[in-house]
Amino acid sequence: MSDYLIDVAERGNLTEYSYVLSKVRDLQRGEEVVLLTQEDPRLLMDAVTLELRNAIYWDVLESGPEYWRVRIRRREDVEASDLVDLLTRDHVRIDRLFATALHHTNAGDMEAALPVFGEYAKRLRMHVEAENEIVVPVLDLPRSARGDDPTSIMLREHDEIVEHTVMIEEMVAEGMDDAGMIAPFFAIISAQLAKHEWREENNLFPHWMAILKKDNSLANELFPKVRRLVVFDPVHK
Ligand SMILES: [Fe+2]
Ligand SMILES: [Fe+2]
């Protein structure tokens, strides 16, 4: 049962893209809307989804020729559908944990920052293990001797991010948990994480997707293995 209907015929002077974007931008968890249109909406929905950094998930309930009906939900309300979806969602979760720890650190509240930082470090290691140990050996793309191919860049950046994370863990273990001392290391990781995830999602994941789309058995083999490491809470409705 949908919460409301977006009828493209009611868009007025707006383009379809602006109209749909304005309607789904603030979609809340647990909400479900249905888009009604007379044109094939797939390109439009891909563009809107990209603009919202994959925050929404859509599926076609009814195909034309007369009317198309598309159901739109928050991505967290739907189980991950493939390996890349799973890893991309985990990026968002790791980002949020890190941003929260950074926020508390910048406010000088290490008591609040450290448990969140601990959770970030745990999720980061599991994510890196999934990508390095499970995915790379199976989806091995061509490597260059210079090490500037997407896989080599990813492996190198993982080492750097984990190394800086360990530095903070060691400082905390040695009692150097003063916010002012730790904040610069947080700033370094923050920049590294953002760049790394962007590169992965844009330069590497499309190659992984292409291989998995062609080879279903490979997709079925990898997904549950990565799923065991990149664990999410059950989907709430
Ligand atoms: Fe990743
Ligand atoms: Fe990564």
mmCIF file of C-alpha atoms and ligand atoms in Angstrom:
data_model
loop_
_atom_site.group_PDB
_atom_site.id
_atom_site.type_symbol
_atom_site.label_atom_id
_atom_site.label_comp_id
_atom_site.label_asym_id
_atom_site.label_seq_id
_atom_site.Cartn_x
_atom_site.Cartn_y
_atom_site.Cartn_z
ATOM 1 C CA MET A 1 0.000 0.000 0.000
ATOM 2 C CA SER A 2 1.656 3.248 -1.091
ATOM 3 C CA ASP A 3 1.686 6.392 1.039
ATOM 4 C CA TYR A 4 1.078 8.729 -1.881
ATOM 5 C CA LEU A 5 1.051 8.991 -5.643
ATOM 6 C CA ILE A 6 3.281 11.144 -7.842
ATOM 7 C CA ASP A 7 1.427 11.826 -11.066
ATOM 8 C CA VAL A 8 3.855 13.239 -13.635
ATOM 9 C CA ALA A 9 0.912 14.841 -15.464
ATOM 10 C CA GLU A 10 0.629 17.261 -12.516
ATOM 11 C CA ARG A 11 4.178 18.617 -12.818
ATOM 12 C CA GLY A 12 3.129 22.029 -14.205
ATOM 13 C CA ASN A 13 6.118 23.984 -15.549
ATOM 14 C CA LEU A 14 8.704 21.703 -13.960
ATOM 15 C CA THR A 15 10.662 19.121 -15.924
ATOM 16 C CA GLU A 16 9.858 15.516 -15.040
ATOM 17 C CA TYR A 17 13.278 15.239 -13.437
ATOM 18 C CA SER A 18 12.869 18.303 -11.174
ATOM 19 C CA TYR A 19 9.328 17.325 -10.275
ATOM 20 C CA VAL A 20 10.121 13.729 -9.288
ATOM 21 C CA LEU A 21 13.306 14.792 -7.488
ATOM 22 C CA SER A 22 11.384 17.359 -5.425
ATOM 23 C CA LYS A 23 8.813 14.712 -4.486
ATOM 24 C CA VAL A 24 11.186 11.931 -3.435
ATOM 25 C CA ARG A 25 14.080 13.945 -1.994
ATOM 26 C CA ASP A 26 12.583 13.883 1.501
ATOM 27 C CA LEU A 27 11.166 10.379 1.407
ATOM 28 C CA GLN A 28 11.319 8.917 4.922
ATOM 29 C CA ARG A 29 12.139 5.409 6.095
ATOM 30 C CA GLY A 30 9.120 3.159 5.882
ATOM 31 C CA GLU A 31 7.419 5.383 3.310
ATOM 32 C CA GLU A 32 6.527 4.146 -0.117
ATOM 33 C CA VAL A 33 5.386 6.265 -3.066
ATOM 34 C CA VAL A 34 4.162 5.312 -6.506
ATOM 35 C CA LEU A 35 5.070 7.274 -9.624
ATOM 36 C CA LEU A 36 2.532 7.315 -12.415
ATOM 37 C CA THR A 37 3.631 8.251 -15.928
ATOM 38 C CA GLN A 38 2.891 7.528 -19.569
ATOM 39 C CA GLU A 39 6.551 7.459 -20.615
ATOM 40 C CA ASP A 40 9.151 4.757 -19.906
ATOM 41 C CA PRO A 41 10.530 6.093 -16.574
ATOM 42 C CA ARG A 42 13.708 4.023 -16.293
ATOM 43 C CA LEU A 43 16.224 6.614 -17.480
ATOM 44 C CA LEU A 44 14.508 9.268 -15.379
ATOM 45 C CA MET A 45 14.602 7.077 -12.262
ATOM 46 C CA ASP A 46 18.275 6.201 -12.824
ATOM 47 C CA ALA A 47 19.085 9.937 -12.983
ATOM 48 C CA VAL A 48 17.074 10.744 -9.837
ATOM 49 C CA THR A 49 18.664 7.811 -7.967
ATOM 50 C CA LEU A 50 22.147 8.955 -8.945
ATOM 51 C CA GLU A 51 21.400 12.522 -7.838
ATOM 52 C CA LEU A 52 20.314 11.202 -4.433
ATOM 53 C CA ARG A 53 23.488 9.093 -4.104
ATOM 54 C CA ASN A 54 21.557 5.836 -4.234
ATOM 55 C CA ALA A 55 19.384 6.746 -1.251
ATOM 56 C CA ILE A 56 16.274 5.445 -2.996
ATOM 57 C CA TYR A 57 15.325 2.093 -4.480
ATOM 58 C CA TRP A 58 12.717 1.776 -7.238
ATOM 59 C CA ASP A 59 11.033 -1.037 -9.071
ATOM 60 C CA VAL A 60 8.508 -1.142 -11.891
ATOM 61 C CA LEU A 61 5.083 -2.399 -10.788
ATOM 62 C CA GLU A 62 3.402 -1.933 -14.146
ATOM 63 C CA SER A 63 4.961 -1.343 -17.583
ATOM 64 C CA GLY A 64 3.323 0.698 -20.379
ATOM 65 C CA PRO A 65 2.236 1.119 -23.072
ATOM 66 C CA GLU A 66 -0.543 3.162 -21.491
ATOM 67 C CA TYR A 67 0.715 3.752 -17.952
ATOM 68 C CA TRP A 68 3.857 2.972 -16.023
ATOM 69 C CA ARG A 69 3.751 2.620 -12.253
ATOM 70 C CA VAL A 70 7.016 2.753 -10.330
ATOM 71 C CA ARG A 71 7.290 2.035 -6.610
ATOM 72 C CA ILE A 72 9.911 4.157 -4.807
ATOM 73 C CA ARG A 73 11.285 3.413 -1.339
ATOM 74 C CA ARG A 74 14.268 4.322 0.821
ATOM 75 C CA ARG A 75 17.106 1.958 0.060
ATOM 76 C CA GLU A 76 17.436 0.977 3.739
ATOM 77 C CA ASP A 77 13.904 -0.397 3.587
ATOM 78 C CA VAL A 78 14.885 -2.953 0.966
ATOM 79 C CA GLU A 79 17.380 -5.801 1.355
ATOM 80 C CA ALA A 80 20.643 -5.284 -0.551
ATOM 81 C CA SER A 81 20.175 -6.693 -4.027
ATOM 82 C CA ASP A 82 23.752 -7.374 -5.134
ATOM 83 C CA LEU A 83 27.369 -7.259 -4.051
ATOM 84 C CA VAL A 84 28.005 -3.681 -5.142
ATOM 85 C CA ASP A 85 24.790 -2.498 -3.480
ATOM 86 C CA LEU A 86 25.904 -4.195 -0.252
ATOM 87 C CA LEU A 87 29.362 -2.599 -0.307
ATOM 88 C CA THR A 88 28.008 0.846 -1.247
ATOM 89 C CA ARG A 89 25.580 0.751 1.686
ATOM 90 C CA ASP A 90 28.434 -0.250 3.951
ATOM 91 C CA HIS A 91 30.387 2.815 2.756
ATOM 92 C CA VAL A 92 27.501 5.003 3.881
ATOM 93 C CA ARG A 93 27.418 3.290 7.279
ATOM 94 C CA ILE A 94 31.203 3.563 7.787
ATOM 95 C CA ASP A 95 31.038 7.253 6.733
ATOM 96 C CA ARG A 96 28.279 7.969 9.235
ATOM 97 C CA LEU A 97 30.117 6.265 12.101
ATOM 98 C CA PHE A 98 33.306 8.122 11.280
ATOM 99 C CA ALA A 99 31.527 11.479 10.881
ATOM 100 C CA THR A 100 29.880 11.023 14.285
ATOM 101 C CA ALA A 101 33.212 10.195 15.951
ATOM 102 C CA LEU A 102 34.810 13.200 14.210
ATOM 103 C CA HIS A 103 31.991 15.474 15.320
ATOM 104 C CA HIS A 104 32.401 14.452 18.992
ATOM 105 C CA THR A 105 36.184 14.793 18.740
ATOM 106 C CA ASN A 106 35.924 18.301 17.297
ATOM 107 C CA ALA A 107 33.586 19.179 20.156
ATOM 108 C CA GLY A 108 36.221 17.883 22.600
ATOM 109 C CA ASP A 109 33.990 15.054 23.811
ATOM 110 C CA MET A 110 36.258 11.995 23.634
ATOM 111 C CA GLU A 111 34.019 10.021 25.950
ATOM 112 C CA ALA A 112 31.320 10.093 23.265
ATOM 113 C CA ALA A 113 33.778 9.821 20.345
ATOM 114 C CA LEU A 114 35.701 6.683 21.331
ATOM 115 C CA PRO A 115 32.930 4.046 21.346
ATOM 116 C CA VAL A 116 31.747 5.263 17.930
ATOM 117 C CA PHE A 117 35.322 5.289 16.670
ATOM 118 C CA GLY A 118 35.659 1.682 17.920
ATOM 119 C CA GLU A 119 32.585 0.642 15.956
ATOM 120 C CA TYR A 120 33.904 2.463 12.858
ATOM 121 C CA ALA A 121 37.260 0.617 13.157
ATOM 122 C CA LYS A 122 35.508 -2.757 13.468
ATOM 123 C CA ARG A 123 33.268 -2.131 10.428
ATOM 124 C CA LEU A 124 36.184 -0.764 8.415
ATOM 125 C CA ARG A 125 38.264 -3.916 9.008
ATOM 126 C CA MET A 126 35.397 -6.199 8.027
ATOM 127 C CA HIS A 127 34.747 -4.153 4.901
ATOM 128 C CA VAL A 128 38.404 -4.202 3.890
ATOM 129 C CA GLU A 129 38.572 -7.952 4.558
ATOM 130 C CA ALA A 130 35.532 -8.497 2.314
ATOM 131 C CA GLU A 131 37.019 -6.457 -0.531
ATOM 132 C CA ASN A 132 40.621 -7.682 -0.218
ATOM 133 C CA GLU A 133 40.190 -11.318 0.752
ATOM 134 C CA ILE A 134 36.859 -12.327 -0.754
ATOM 135 C CA VAL A 135 36.210 -10.155 -3.798
ATOM 136 C CA VAL A 136 39.653 -9.372 -5.250
ATOM 137 C CA PRO A 137 40.849 -13.003 -5.569
ATOM 138 C CA VAL A 138 37.711 -13.832 -7.556
ATOM 139 C CA LEU A 139 37.106 -10.635 -9.566
ATOM 140 C CA ASP A 140 40.719 -10.001 -10.412
ATOM 141 C CA LEU A 141 40.973 -7.254 -13.014
ATOM 142 C CA PRO A 142 44.078 -6.592 -15.106
ATOM 143 C CA ARG A 143 46.863 -4.979 -13.070
ATOM 144 C CA SER A 144 49.491 -2.563 -14.353
ATOM 145 C CA ALA A 145 53.155 -2.729 -13.431
ATOM 146 C CA ARG A 146 52.964 0.916 -12.326
ATOM 147 C CA GLY A 147 50.230 0.030 -9.816
ATOM 148 C CA ASP A 148 47.811 2.645 -11.146
ATOM 149 C CA ASP A 149 44.978 0.252 -11.978
ATOM 150 C CA PRO A 150 41.768 0.422 -9.858
ATOM 151 C CA THR A 151 42.494 -2.798 -7.888
ATOM 152 C CA SER A 152 46.053 -1.828 -6.930
ATOM 153 C CA ILE A 153 44.913 1.671 -5.951
ATOM 154 C CA MET A 154 42.177 0.200 -3.769
ATOM 155 C CA LEU A 155 44.531 -2.206 -1.971
ATOM 156 C CA ARG A 156 47.073 0.562 -1.359
ATOM 157 C CA GLU A 157 44.454 2.957 -0.017
ATOM 158 C CA HIS A 158 43.076 0.275 2.309
ATOM 159 C CA ASP A 159 46.536 -0.113 3.836
ATOM 160 C CA GLU A 160 46.812 3.656 4.335
ATOM 161 C CA ILE A 161 43.376 4.058 5.923
ATOM 162 C CA VAL A 162 43.861 1.064 8.242
ATOM 163 C CA GLU A 163 47.339 2.357 9.162
ATOM 164 C CA HIS A 164 45.964 5.745 10.229
ATOM 165 C CA THR A 165 43.124 4.065 12.101
ATOM 166 C CA VAL A 166 45.664 1.925 13.991
ATOM 167 C CA MET A 167 47.627 5.100 14.856
ATOM 168 C CA ILE A 168 44.587 6.525 16.617
ATOM 169 C CA GLU A 169 43.920 3.209 18.379
ATOM 170 C CA GLU A 170 47.501 3.154 19.634
ATOM 171 C CA MET A 171 47.347 6.753 20.829
ATOM 172 C CA VAL A 172 44.183 5.973 22.761
ATOM 173 C CA ALA A 173 45.715 2.760 24.194
ATOM 174 C CA GLU A 174 48.693 4.784 25.426
ATOM 175 C CA GLY A 175 46.403 7.282 27.114
ATOM 176 C CA MET A 176 47.009 10.062 24.556
ATOM 177 C CA ASP A 177 43.305 10.555 24.046
ATOM 178 C CA ASP A 178 43.265 14.325 24.154
ATOM 179 C CA ALA A 179 40.825 15.615 21.499
ATOM 180 C CA GLY A 180 43.240 18.314 20.312
ATOM 181 C CA MET A 181 45.994 15.745 19.665
ATOM 182 C CA ILE A 182 43.761 13.233 17.962
ATOM 183 C CA ALA A 183 41.714 15.625 15.806
ATOM 184 C CA PRO A 184 44.392 16.044 13.064
ATOM 185 C CA PHE A 185 44.501 12.257 12.527
ATOM 186 C CA PHE A 186 40.737 12.210 12.239
ATOM 187 C CA ALA A 187 40.976 14.918 9.594
ATOM 188 C CA ILE A 188 43.446 12.830 7.565
ATOM 189 C CA ILE A 189 41.239 9.717 7.664
ATOM 190 C CA SER A 190 38.160 11.760 6.819
ATOM 191 C CA ALA A 191 39.738 13.021 3.579
ATOM 192 C CA GLN A 192 41.185 9.583 2.726
ATOM 193 C CA LEU A 193 37.863 7.805 3.244
ATOM 194 C CA ALA A 194 35.880 10.210 1.083
ATOM 195 C CA LYS A 195 38.349 10.001 -1.823
ATOM 196 C CA HIS A 196 38.742 6.249 -1.513
ATOM 197 C CA GLU A 197 35.029 5.490 -1.558
ATOM 198 C CA TRP A 198 34.444 7.839 -4.479
ATOM 199 C CA ARG A 199 37.200 6.158 -6.492
ATOM 200 C CA GLU A 200 35.965 2.694 -5.636
ATOM 201 C CA GLU A 201 32.346 3.442 -6.507
ATOM 202 C CA ASN A 202 33.272 5.153 -9.787
ATOM 203 C CA ASN A 203 36.385 3.338 -11.048
ATOM 204 C CA LEU A 204 36.131 -0.176 -9.656
ATOM 205 C CA PHE A 205 32.545 -1.138 -8.835
ATOM 206 C CA PRO A 206 31.314 -0.661 -12.439
ATOM 207 C CA HIS A 207 33.887 -3.306 -13.537
ATOM 208 C CA TRP A 208 32.786 -5.670 -10.762
ATOM 209 C CA MET A 209 29.146 -5.130 -11.732
ATOM 210 C CA ALA A 210 29.886 -5.889 -15.382
ATOM 211 C CA ILE A 211 31.586 -9.202 -14.512
ATOM 212 C CA LEU A 212 28.844 -10.250 -12.082
ATOM 213 C CA LYS A 213 26.066 -9.410 -14.534
ATOM 214 C CA LYS A 214 27.630 -11.771 -17.050
ATOM 215 C CA ASP A 215 28.306 -14.555 -14.551
ATOM 216 C CA ASN A 216 25.397 -15.325 -12.288
ATOM 217 C CA SER A 217 27.063 -18.252 -10.541
ATOM 218 C CA LEU A 218 29.950 -16.026 -9.511
ATOM 219 C CA ALA A 219 27.480 -13.445 -8.177
ATOM 220 C CA ASN A 220 25.660 -16.158 -6.201
ATOM 221 C CA GLU A 221 28.935 -17.438 -4.785
ATOM 222 C CA LEU A 222 30.293 -14.053 -3.673
ATOM 223 C CA PHE A 223 27.169 -12.385 -2.304
ATOM 224 C CA PRO A 224 26.583 -14.614 0.775
ATOM 225 C CA LYS A 225 30.295 -14.613 1.648
ATOM 226 C CA VAL A 226 30.453 -10.822 1.682
ATOM 227 C CA ARG A 227 27.053 -10.658 3.375
ATOM 228 C CA ARG A 228 28.441 -12.588 6.339
ATOM 229 C CA LEU A 229 31.091 -9.908 6.898
ATOM 230 C CA VAL A 230 29.090 -6.839 5.965
ATOM 231 C CA VAL A 231 26.231 -7.485 8.347
ATOM 232 C CA PHE A 232 23.223 -5.196 8.532
ATOM 233 C CA ASP A 233 20.352 -5.205 10.971
ATOM 234 C CA PRO A 234 17.175 -6.772 9.671
ATOM 235 C CA VAL A 235 15.132 -4.427 7.484
ATOM 236 C CA HIS A 236 12.568 -2.562 9.593
ATOM 237 C CA LYS A 237 9.241 -1.613 8.224
HETATM 238 FE FE FE B 1 34.615 -0.332 -0.241
HETATM 239 FE FE FE B 2 37.554 0.007 -0.025
#
